[in-house]
PDB file of N, CA and C in Angstrom:
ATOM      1  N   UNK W  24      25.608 -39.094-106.990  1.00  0.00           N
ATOM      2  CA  UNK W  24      24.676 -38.129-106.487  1.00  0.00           C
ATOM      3  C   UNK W  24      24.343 -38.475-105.039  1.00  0.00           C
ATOM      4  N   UNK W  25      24.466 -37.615-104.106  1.00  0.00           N
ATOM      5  CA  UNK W  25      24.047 -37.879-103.021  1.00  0.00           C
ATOM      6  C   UNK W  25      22.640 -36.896-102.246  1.00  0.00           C
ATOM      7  N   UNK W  26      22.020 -37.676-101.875  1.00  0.00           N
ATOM      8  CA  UNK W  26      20.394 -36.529-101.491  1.00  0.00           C
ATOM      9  C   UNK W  26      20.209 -36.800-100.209  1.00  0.00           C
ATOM     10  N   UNK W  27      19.899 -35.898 -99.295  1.00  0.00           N
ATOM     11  CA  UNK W  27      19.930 -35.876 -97.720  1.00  0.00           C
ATOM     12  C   UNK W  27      18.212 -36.150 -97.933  1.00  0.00           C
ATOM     13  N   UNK W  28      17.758 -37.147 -96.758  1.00  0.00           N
ATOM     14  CA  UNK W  28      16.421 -37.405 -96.636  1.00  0.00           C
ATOM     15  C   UNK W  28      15.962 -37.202 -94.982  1.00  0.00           C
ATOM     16  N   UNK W  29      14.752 -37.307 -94.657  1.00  0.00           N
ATOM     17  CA  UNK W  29      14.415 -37.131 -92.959  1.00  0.00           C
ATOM     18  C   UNK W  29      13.561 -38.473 -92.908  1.00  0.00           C
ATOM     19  N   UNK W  30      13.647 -38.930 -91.739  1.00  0.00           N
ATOM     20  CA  UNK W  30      12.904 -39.938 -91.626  1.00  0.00           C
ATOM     21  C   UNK W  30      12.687 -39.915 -89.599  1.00  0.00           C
ATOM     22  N   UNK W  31      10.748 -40.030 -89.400  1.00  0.00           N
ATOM     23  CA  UNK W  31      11.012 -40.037 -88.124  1.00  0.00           C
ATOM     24  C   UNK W  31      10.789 -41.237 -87.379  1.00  0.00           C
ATOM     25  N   UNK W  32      11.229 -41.219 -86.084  1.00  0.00           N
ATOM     26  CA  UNK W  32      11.372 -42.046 -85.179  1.00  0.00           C
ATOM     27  C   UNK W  32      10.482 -41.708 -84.102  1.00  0.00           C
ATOM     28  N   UNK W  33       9.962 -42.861 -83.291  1.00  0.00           N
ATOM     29  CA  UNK W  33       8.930 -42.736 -82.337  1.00  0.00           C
ATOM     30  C   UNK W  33       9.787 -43.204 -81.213  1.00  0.00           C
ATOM     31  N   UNK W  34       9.613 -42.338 -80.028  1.00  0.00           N
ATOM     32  CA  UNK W  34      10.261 -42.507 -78.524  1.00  0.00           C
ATOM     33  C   UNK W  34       9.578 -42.750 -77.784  1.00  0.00           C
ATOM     34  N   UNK W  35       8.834 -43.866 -76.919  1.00  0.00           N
ATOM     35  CA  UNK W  35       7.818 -44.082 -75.957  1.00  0.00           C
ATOM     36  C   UNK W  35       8.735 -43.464 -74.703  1.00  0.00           C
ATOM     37  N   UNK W  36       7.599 -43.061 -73.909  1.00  0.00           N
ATOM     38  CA  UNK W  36       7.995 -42.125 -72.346  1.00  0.00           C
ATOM     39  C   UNK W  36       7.637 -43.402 -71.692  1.00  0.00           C
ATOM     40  N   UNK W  37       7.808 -44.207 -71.096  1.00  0.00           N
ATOM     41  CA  UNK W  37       7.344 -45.058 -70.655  1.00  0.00           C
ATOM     42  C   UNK W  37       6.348 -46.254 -70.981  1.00  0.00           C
ATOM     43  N   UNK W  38       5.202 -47.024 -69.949  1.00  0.00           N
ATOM     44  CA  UNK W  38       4.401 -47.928 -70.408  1.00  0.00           C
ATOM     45  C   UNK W  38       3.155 -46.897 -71.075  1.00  0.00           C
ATOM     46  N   UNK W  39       2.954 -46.079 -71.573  1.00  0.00           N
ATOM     47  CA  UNK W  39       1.680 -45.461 -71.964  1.00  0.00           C
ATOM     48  C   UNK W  39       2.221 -45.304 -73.308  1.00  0.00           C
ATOM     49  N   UNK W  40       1.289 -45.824 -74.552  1.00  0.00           N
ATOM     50  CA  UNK W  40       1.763 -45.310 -75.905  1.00  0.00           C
ATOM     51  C   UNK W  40       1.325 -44.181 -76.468  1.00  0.00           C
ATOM     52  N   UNK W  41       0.348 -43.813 -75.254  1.00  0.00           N
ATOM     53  CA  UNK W  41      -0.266 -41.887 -76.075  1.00  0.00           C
ATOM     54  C   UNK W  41       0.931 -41.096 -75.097  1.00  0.00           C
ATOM     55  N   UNK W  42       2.383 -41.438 -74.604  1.00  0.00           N
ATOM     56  CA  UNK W  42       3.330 -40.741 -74.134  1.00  0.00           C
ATOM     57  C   UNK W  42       3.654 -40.945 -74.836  1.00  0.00           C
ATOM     58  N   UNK W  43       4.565 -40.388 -75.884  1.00  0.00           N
ATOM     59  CA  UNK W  43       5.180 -40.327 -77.190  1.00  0.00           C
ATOM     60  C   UNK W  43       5.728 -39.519 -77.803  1.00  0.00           C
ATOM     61  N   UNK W  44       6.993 -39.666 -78.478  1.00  0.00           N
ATOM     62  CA  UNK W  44       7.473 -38.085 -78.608  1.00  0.00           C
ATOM     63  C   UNK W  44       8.191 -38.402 -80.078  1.00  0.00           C
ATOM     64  N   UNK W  45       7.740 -37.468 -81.235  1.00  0.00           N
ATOM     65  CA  UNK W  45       7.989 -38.119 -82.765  1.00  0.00           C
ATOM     66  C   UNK W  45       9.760 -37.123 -82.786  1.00  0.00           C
ATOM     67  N   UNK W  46      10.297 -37.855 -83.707  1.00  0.00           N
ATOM     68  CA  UNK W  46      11.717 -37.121 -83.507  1.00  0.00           C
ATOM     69  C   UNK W  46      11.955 -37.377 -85.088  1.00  0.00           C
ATOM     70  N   UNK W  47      12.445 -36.384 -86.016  1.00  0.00           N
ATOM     71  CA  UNK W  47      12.598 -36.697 -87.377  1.00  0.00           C
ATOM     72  C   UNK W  47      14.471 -36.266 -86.758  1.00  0.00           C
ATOM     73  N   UNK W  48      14.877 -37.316 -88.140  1.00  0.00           N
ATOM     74  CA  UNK W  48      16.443 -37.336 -87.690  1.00  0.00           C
ATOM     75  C   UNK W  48      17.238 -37.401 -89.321  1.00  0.00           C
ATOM     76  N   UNK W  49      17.794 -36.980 -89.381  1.00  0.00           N
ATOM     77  CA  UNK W  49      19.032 -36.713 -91.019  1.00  0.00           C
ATOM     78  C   UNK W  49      19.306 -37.976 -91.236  1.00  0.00           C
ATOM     79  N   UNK W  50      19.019 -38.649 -92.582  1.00  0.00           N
ATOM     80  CA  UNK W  50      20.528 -39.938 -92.984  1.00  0.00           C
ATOM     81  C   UNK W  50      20.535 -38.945 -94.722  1.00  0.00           C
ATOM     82  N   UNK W  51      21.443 -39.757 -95.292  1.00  0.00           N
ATOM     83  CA  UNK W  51      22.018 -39.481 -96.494  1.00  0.00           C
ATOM     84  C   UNK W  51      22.002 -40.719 -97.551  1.00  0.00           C
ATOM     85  N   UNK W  52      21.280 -40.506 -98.689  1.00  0.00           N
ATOM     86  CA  UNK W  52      21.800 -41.401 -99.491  1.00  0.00           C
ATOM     87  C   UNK W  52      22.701 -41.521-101.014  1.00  0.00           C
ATOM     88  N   UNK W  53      23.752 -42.175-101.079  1.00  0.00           N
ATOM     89  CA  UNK W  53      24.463 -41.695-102.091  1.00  0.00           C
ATOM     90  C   UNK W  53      24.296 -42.916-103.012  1.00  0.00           C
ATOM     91  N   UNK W  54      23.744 -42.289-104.327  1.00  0.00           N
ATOM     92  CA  UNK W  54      23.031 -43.502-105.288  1.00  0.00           C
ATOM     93  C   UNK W  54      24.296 -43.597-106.358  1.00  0.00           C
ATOM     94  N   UNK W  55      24.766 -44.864-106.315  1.00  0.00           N
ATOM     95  CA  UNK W  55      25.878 -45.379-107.031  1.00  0.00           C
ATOM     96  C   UNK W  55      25.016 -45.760-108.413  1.00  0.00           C
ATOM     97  N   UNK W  56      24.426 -46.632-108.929  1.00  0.00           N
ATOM     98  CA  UNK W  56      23.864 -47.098-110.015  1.00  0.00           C
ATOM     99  C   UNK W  56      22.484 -47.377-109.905  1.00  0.00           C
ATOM    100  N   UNK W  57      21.829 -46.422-110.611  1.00  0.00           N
ATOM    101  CA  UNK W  57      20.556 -46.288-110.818  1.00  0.00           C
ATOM    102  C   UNK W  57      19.885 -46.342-112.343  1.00  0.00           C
ATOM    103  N   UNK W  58      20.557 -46.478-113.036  1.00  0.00           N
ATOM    104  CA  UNK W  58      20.126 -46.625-114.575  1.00  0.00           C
ATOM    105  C   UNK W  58      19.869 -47.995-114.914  1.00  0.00           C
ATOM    106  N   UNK W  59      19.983 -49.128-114.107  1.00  0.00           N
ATOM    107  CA  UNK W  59      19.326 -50.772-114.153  1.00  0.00           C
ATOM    108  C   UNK W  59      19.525 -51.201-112.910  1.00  0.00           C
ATOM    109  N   UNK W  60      18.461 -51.810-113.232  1.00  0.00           N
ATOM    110  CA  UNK W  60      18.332 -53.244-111.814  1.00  0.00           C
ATOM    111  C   UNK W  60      19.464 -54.026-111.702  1.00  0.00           C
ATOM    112  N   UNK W  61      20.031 -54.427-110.626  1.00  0.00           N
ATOM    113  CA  UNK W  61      19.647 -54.251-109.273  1.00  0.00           C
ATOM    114  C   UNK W  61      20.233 -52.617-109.263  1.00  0.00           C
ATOM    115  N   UNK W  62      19.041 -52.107-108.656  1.00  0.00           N
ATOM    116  CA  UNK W  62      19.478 -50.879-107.772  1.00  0.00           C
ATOM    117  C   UNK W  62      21.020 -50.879-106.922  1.00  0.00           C
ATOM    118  N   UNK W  63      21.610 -49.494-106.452  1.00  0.00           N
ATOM    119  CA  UNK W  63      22.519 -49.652-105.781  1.00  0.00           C
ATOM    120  C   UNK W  63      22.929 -48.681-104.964  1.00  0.00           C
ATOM    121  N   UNK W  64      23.153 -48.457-104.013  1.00  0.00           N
ATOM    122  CA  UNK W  64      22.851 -47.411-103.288  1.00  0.00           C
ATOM    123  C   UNK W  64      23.668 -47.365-101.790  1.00  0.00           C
ATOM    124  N   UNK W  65      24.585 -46.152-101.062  1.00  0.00           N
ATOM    125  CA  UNK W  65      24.736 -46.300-100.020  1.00  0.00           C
ATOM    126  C   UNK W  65      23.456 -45.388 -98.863  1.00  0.00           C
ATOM    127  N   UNK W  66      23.159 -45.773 -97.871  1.00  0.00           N
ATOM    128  CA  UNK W  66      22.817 -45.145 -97.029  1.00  0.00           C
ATOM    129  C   UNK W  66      23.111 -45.025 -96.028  1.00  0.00           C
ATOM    130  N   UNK W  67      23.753 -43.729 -95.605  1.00  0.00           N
ATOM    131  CA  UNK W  67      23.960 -43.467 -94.224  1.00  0.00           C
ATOM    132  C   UNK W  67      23.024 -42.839 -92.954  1.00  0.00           C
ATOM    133  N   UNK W  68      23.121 -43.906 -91.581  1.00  0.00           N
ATOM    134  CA  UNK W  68      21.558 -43.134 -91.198  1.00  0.00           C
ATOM    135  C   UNK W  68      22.162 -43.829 -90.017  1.00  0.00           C
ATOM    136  N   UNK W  69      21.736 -43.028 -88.428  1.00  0.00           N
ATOM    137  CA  UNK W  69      22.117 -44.306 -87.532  1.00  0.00           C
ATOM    138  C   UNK W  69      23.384 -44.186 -87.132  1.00  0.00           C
ATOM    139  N   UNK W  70      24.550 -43.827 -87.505  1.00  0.00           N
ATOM    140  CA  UNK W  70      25.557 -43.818 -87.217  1.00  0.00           C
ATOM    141  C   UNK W  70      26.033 -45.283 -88.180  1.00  0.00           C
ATOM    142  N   UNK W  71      25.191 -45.850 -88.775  1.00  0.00           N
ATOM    143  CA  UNK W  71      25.866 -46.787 -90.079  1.00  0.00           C
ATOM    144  C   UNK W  71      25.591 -46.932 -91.346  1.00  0.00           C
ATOM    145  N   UNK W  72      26.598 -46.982 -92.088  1.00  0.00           N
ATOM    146  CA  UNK W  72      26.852 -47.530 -93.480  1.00  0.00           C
ATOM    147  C   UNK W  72      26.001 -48.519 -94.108  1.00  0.00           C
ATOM    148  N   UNK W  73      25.065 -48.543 -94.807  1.00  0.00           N
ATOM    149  CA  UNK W  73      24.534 -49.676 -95.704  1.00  0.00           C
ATOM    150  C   UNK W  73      24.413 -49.543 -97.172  1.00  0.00           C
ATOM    151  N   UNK W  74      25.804 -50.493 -97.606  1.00  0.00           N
ATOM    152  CA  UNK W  74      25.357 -51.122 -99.136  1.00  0.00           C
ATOM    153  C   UNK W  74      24.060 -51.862 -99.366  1.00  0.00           C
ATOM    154  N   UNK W  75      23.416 -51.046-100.246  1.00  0.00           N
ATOM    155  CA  UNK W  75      22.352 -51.846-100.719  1.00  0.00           C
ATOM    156  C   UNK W  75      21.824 -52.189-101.932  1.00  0.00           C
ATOM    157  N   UNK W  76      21.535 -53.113-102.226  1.00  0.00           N
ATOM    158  CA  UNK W  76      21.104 -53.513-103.561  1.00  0.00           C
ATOM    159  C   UNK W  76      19.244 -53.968-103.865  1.00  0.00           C
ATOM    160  N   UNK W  77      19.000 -53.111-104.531  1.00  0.00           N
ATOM    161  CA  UNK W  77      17.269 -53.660-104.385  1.00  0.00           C
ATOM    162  C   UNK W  77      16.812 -53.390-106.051  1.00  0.00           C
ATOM    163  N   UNK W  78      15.779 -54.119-106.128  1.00  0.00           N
ATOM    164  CA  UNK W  78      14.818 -53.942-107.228  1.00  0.00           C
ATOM    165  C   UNK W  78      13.798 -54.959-107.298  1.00  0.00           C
ATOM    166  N   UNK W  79      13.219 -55.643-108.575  1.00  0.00           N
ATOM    167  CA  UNK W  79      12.389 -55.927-109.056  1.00  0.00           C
ATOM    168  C   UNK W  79      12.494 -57.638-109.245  1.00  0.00           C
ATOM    169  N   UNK W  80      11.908 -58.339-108.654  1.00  0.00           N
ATOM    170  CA  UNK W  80      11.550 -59.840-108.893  1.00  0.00           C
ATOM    171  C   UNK W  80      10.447 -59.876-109.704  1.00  0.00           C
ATOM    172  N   UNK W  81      10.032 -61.505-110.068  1.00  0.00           N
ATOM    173  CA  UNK W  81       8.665 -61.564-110.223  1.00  0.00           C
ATOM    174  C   UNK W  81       7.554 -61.826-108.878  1.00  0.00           C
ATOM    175  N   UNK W  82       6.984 -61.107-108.992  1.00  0.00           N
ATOM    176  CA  UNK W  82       6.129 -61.256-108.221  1.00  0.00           C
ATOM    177  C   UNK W  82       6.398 -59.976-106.974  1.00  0.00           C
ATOM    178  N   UNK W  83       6.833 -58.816-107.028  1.00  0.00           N
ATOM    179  CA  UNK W  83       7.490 -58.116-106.111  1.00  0.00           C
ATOM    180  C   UNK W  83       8.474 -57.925-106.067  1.00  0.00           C
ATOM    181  N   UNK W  84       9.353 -56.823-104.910  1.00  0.00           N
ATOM    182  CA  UNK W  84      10.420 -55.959-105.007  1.00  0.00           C
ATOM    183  C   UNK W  84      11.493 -57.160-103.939  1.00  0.00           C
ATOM    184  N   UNK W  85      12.618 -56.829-103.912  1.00  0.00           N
ATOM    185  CA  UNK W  85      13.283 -57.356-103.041  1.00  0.00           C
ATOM    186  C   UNK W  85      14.480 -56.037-102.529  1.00  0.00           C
ATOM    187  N   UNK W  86      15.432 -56.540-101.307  1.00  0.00           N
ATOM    188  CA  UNK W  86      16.689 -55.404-100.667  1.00  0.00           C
ATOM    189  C   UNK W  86      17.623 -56.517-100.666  1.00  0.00           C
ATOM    190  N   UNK W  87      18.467 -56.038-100.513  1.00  0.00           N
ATOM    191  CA  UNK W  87      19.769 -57.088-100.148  1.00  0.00           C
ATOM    192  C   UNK W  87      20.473 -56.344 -99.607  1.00  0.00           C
ATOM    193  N   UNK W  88      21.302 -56.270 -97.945  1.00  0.00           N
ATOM    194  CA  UNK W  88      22.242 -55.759 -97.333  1.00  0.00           C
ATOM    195  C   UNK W  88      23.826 -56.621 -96.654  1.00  0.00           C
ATOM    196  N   UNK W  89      24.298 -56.404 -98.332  1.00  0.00           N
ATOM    197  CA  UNK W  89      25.255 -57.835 -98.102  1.00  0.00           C
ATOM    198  C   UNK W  89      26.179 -58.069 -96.804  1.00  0.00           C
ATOM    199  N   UNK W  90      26.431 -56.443 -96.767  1.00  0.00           N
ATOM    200  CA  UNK W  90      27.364 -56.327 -95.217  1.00  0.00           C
ATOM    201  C   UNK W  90      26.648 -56.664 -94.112  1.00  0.00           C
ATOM    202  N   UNK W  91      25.787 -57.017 -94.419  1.00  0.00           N
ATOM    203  CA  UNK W  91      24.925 -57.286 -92.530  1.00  0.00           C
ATOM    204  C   UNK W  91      24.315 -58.667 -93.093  1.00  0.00           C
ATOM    205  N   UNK W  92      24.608 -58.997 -94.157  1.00  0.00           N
ATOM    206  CA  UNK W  92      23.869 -60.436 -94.261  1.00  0.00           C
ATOM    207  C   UNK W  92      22.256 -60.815 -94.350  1.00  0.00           C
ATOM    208  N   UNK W  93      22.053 -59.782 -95.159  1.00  0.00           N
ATOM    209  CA  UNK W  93      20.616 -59.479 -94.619  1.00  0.00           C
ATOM    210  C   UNK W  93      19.674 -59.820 -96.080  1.00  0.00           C
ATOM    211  N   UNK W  94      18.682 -60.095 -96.029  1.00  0.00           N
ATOM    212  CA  UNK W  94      17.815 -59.973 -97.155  1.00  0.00           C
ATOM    213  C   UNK W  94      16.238 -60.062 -96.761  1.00  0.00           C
ATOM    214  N   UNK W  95      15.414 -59.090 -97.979  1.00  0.00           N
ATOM    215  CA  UNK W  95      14.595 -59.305 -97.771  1.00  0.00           C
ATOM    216  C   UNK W  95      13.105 -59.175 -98.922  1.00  0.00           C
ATOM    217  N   UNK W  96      12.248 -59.235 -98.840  1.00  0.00           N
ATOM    218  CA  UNK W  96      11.198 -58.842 -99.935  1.00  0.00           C
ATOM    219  C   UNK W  96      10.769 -57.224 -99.935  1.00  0.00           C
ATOM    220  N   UNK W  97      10.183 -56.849-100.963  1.00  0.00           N
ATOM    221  CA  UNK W  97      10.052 -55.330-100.011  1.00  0.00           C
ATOM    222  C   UNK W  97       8.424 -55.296-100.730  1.00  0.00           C
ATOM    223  N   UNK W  98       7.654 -54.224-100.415  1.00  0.00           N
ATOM    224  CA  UNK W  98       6.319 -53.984-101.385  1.00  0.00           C
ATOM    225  C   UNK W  98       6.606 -52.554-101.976  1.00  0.00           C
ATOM    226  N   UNK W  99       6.018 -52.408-102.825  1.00  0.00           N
ATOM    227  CA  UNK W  99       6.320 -50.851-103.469  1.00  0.00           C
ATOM    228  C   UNK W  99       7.481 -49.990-102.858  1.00  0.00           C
ATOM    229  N   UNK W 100       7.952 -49.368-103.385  1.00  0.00           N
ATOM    230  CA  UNK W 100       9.296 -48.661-102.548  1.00  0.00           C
ATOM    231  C   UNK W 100       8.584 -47.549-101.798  1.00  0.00           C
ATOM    232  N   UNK W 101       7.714 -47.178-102.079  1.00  0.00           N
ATOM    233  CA  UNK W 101       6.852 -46.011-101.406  1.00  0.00           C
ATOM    234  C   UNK W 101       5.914 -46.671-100.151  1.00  0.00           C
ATOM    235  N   UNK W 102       5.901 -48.349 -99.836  1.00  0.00           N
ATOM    236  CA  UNK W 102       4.915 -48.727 -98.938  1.00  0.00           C
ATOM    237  C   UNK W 102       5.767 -48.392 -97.953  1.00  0.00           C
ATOM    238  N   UNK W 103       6.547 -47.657 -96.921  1.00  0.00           N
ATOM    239  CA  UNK W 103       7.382 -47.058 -95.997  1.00  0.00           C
ATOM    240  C   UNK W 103       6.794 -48.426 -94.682  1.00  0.00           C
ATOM    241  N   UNK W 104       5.435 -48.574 -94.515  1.00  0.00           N
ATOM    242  CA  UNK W 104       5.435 -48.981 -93.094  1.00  0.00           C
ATOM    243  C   UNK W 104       5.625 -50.648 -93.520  1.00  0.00           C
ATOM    244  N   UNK W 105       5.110 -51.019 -94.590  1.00  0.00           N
ATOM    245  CA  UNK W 105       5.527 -52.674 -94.699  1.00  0.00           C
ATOM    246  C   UNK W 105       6.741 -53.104 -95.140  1.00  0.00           C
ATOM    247  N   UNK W 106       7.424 -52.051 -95.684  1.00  0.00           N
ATOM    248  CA  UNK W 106       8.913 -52.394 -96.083  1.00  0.00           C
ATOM    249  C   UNK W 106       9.514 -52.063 -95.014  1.00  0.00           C
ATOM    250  N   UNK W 107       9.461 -50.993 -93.798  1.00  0.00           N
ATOM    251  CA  UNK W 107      10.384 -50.760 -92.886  1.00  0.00           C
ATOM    252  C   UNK W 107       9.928 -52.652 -91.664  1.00  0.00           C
ATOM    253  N   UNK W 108       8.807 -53.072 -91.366  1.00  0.00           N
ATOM    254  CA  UNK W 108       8.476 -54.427 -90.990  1.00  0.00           C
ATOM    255  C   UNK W 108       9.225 -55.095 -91.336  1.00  0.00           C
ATOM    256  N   UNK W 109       9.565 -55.208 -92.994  1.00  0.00           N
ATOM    257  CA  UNK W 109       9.964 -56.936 -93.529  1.00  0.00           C
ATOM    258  C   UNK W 109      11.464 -56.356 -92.862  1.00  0.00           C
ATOM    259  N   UNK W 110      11.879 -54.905 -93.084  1.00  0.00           N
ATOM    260  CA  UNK W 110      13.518 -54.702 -93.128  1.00  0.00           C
ATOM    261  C   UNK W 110      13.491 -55.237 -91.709  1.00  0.00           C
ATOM    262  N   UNK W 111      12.831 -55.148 -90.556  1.00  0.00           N
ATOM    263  CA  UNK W 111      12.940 -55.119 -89.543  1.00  0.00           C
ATOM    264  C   UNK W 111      12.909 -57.110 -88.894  1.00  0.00           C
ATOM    265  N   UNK W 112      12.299 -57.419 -89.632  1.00  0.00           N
ATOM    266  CA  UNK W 112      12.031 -59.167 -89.955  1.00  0.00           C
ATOM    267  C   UNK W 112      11.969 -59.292 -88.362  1.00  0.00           C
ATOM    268  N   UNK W 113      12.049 -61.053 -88.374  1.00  0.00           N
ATOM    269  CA  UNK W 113      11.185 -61.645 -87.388  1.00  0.00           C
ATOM    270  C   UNK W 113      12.731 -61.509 -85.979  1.00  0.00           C
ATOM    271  N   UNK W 114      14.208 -61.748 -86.573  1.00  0.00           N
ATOM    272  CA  UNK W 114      14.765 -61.604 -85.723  1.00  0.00           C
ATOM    273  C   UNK W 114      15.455 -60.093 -84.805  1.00  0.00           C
ATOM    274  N   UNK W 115      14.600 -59.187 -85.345  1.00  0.00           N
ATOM    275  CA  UNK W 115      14.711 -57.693 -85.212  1.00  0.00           C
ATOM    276  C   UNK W 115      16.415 -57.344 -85.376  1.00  0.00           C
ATOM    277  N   UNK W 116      17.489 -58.079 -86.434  1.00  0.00           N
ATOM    278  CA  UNK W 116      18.660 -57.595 -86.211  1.00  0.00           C
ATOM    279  C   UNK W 116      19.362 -56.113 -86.380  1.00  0.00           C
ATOM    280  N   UNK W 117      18.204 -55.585 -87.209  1.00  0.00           N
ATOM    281  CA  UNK W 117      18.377 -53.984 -87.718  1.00  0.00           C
ATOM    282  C   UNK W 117      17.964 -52.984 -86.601  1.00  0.00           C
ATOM    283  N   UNK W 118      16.993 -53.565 -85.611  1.00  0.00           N
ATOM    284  CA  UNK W 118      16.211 -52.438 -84.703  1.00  0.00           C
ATOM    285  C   UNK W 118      15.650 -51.734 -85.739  1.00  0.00           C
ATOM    286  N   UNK W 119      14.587 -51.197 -84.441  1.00  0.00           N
ATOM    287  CA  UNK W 119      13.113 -50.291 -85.003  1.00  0.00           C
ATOM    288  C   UNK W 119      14.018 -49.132 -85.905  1.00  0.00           C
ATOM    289  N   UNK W 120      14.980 -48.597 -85.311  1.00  0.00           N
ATOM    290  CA  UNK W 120      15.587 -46.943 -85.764  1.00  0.00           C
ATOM    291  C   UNK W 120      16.213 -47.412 -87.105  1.00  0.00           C
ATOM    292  N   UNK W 121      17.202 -48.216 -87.550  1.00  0.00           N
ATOM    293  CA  UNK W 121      18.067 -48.788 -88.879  1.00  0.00           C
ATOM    294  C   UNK W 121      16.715 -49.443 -89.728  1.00  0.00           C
ATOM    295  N   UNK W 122      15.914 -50.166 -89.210  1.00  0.00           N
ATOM    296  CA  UNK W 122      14.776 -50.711 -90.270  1.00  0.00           C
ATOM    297  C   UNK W 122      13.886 -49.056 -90.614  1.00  0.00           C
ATOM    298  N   UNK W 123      13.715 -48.623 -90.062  1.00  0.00           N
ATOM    299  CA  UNK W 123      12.864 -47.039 -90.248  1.00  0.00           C
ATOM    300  C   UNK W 123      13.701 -46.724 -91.406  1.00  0.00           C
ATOM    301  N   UNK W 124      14.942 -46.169 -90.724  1.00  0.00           N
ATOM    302  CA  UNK W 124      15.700 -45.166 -91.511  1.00  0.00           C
ATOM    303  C   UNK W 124      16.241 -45.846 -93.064  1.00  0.00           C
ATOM    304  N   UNK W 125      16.429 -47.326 -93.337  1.00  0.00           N
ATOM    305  CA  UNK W 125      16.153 -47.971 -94.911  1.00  0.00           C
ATOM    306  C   UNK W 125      15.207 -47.543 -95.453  1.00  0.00           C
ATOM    307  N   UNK W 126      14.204 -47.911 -94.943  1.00  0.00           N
ATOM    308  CA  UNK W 126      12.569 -48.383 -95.048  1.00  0.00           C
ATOM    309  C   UNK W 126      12.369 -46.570 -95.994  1.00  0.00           C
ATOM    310  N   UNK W 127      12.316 -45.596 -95.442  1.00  0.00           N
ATOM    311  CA  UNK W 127      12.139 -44.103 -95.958  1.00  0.00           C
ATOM    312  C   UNK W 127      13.385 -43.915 -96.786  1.00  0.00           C
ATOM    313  N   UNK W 128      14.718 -44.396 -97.207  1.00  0.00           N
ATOM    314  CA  UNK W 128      15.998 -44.110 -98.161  1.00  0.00           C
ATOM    315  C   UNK W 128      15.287 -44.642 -98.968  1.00  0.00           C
ATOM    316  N   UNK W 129      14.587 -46.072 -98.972  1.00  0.00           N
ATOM    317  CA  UNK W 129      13.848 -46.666-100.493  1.00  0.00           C
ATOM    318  C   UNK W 129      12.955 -45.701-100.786  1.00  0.00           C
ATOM    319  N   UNK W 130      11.716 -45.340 -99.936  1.00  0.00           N
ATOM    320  CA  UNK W 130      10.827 -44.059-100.512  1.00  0.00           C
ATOM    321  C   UNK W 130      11.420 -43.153-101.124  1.00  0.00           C
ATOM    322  N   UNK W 131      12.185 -42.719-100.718  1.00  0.00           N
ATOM    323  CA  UNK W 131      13.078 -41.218-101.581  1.00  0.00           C
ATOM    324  C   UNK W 131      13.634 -41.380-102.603  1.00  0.00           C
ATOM    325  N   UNK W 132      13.748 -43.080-103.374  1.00  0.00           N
ATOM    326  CA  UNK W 132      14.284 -43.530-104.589  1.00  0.00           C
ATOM    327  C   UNK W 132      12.730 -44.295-105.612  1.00  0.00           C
ATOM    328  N   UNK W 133      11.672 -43.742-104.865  1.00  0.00           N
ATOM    329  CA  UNK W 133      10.635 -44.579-105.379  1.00  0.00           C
ATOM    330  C   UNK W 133      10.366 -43.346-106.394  1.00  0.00           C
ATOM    331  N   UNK W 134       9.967 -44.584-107.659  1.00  0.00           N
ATOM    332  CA  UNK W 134       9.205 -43.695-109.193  1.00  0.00           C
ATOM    333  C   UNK W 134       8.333 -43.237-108.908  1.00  0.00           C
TER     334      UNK W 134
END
């Protein structure tokens, strides 16, 4: 099954952050196995491909993006602004636009 989602992006005009211009942009996600944990899922967004695998620990959710080497914790699949943060982690390897555009593919798979 594949379901087209929107997710937007913020463009600063310069040094002023009330210059700002919101831009909602297309990715796609095509859900491979969804009937048990780990979740599984492609998303396309960005101009890239991400296998992903996510679900349920104790104590909280986790992602895994094996092709980029990536992992992370997540909070509710619906918390959009603290899960697009952790996706985005301390060494920013995803950028603001690829951590966004995950961050809202998990919302659109949240119960």
């Amino acid at each position: 099954m594949i379901l087209d989602y929107e997710y937007p992006v913020v463009y600063f005009n310069g040094d002023d952050y009330e210059d700002s211009d919101v831009i909602n942009k297309a990715g796609q996600i095509e859900l491979l196995q969804i009937s048990q944990e780990p979740y599984e899922a492609i998303v396309n967004a960005e101009g890239y491909s991400f296998h992903i695998l996510f679900g349920s620990k104790t104590g909280g959710n986790f992602l895994c993006i094996p092709g980029w080497r990536m992992g992370c914790e997540l909070s509710y699949l619906s918390d959009v602004f603290w899960n697009q943060r952790s996706i985005l982690g301390d060494d920013q390897r995803f950028g603001y636009e690829t951590a966004t555009a995950v961050a809202y593919a998990l919302n659109v798979n949240a119960p």
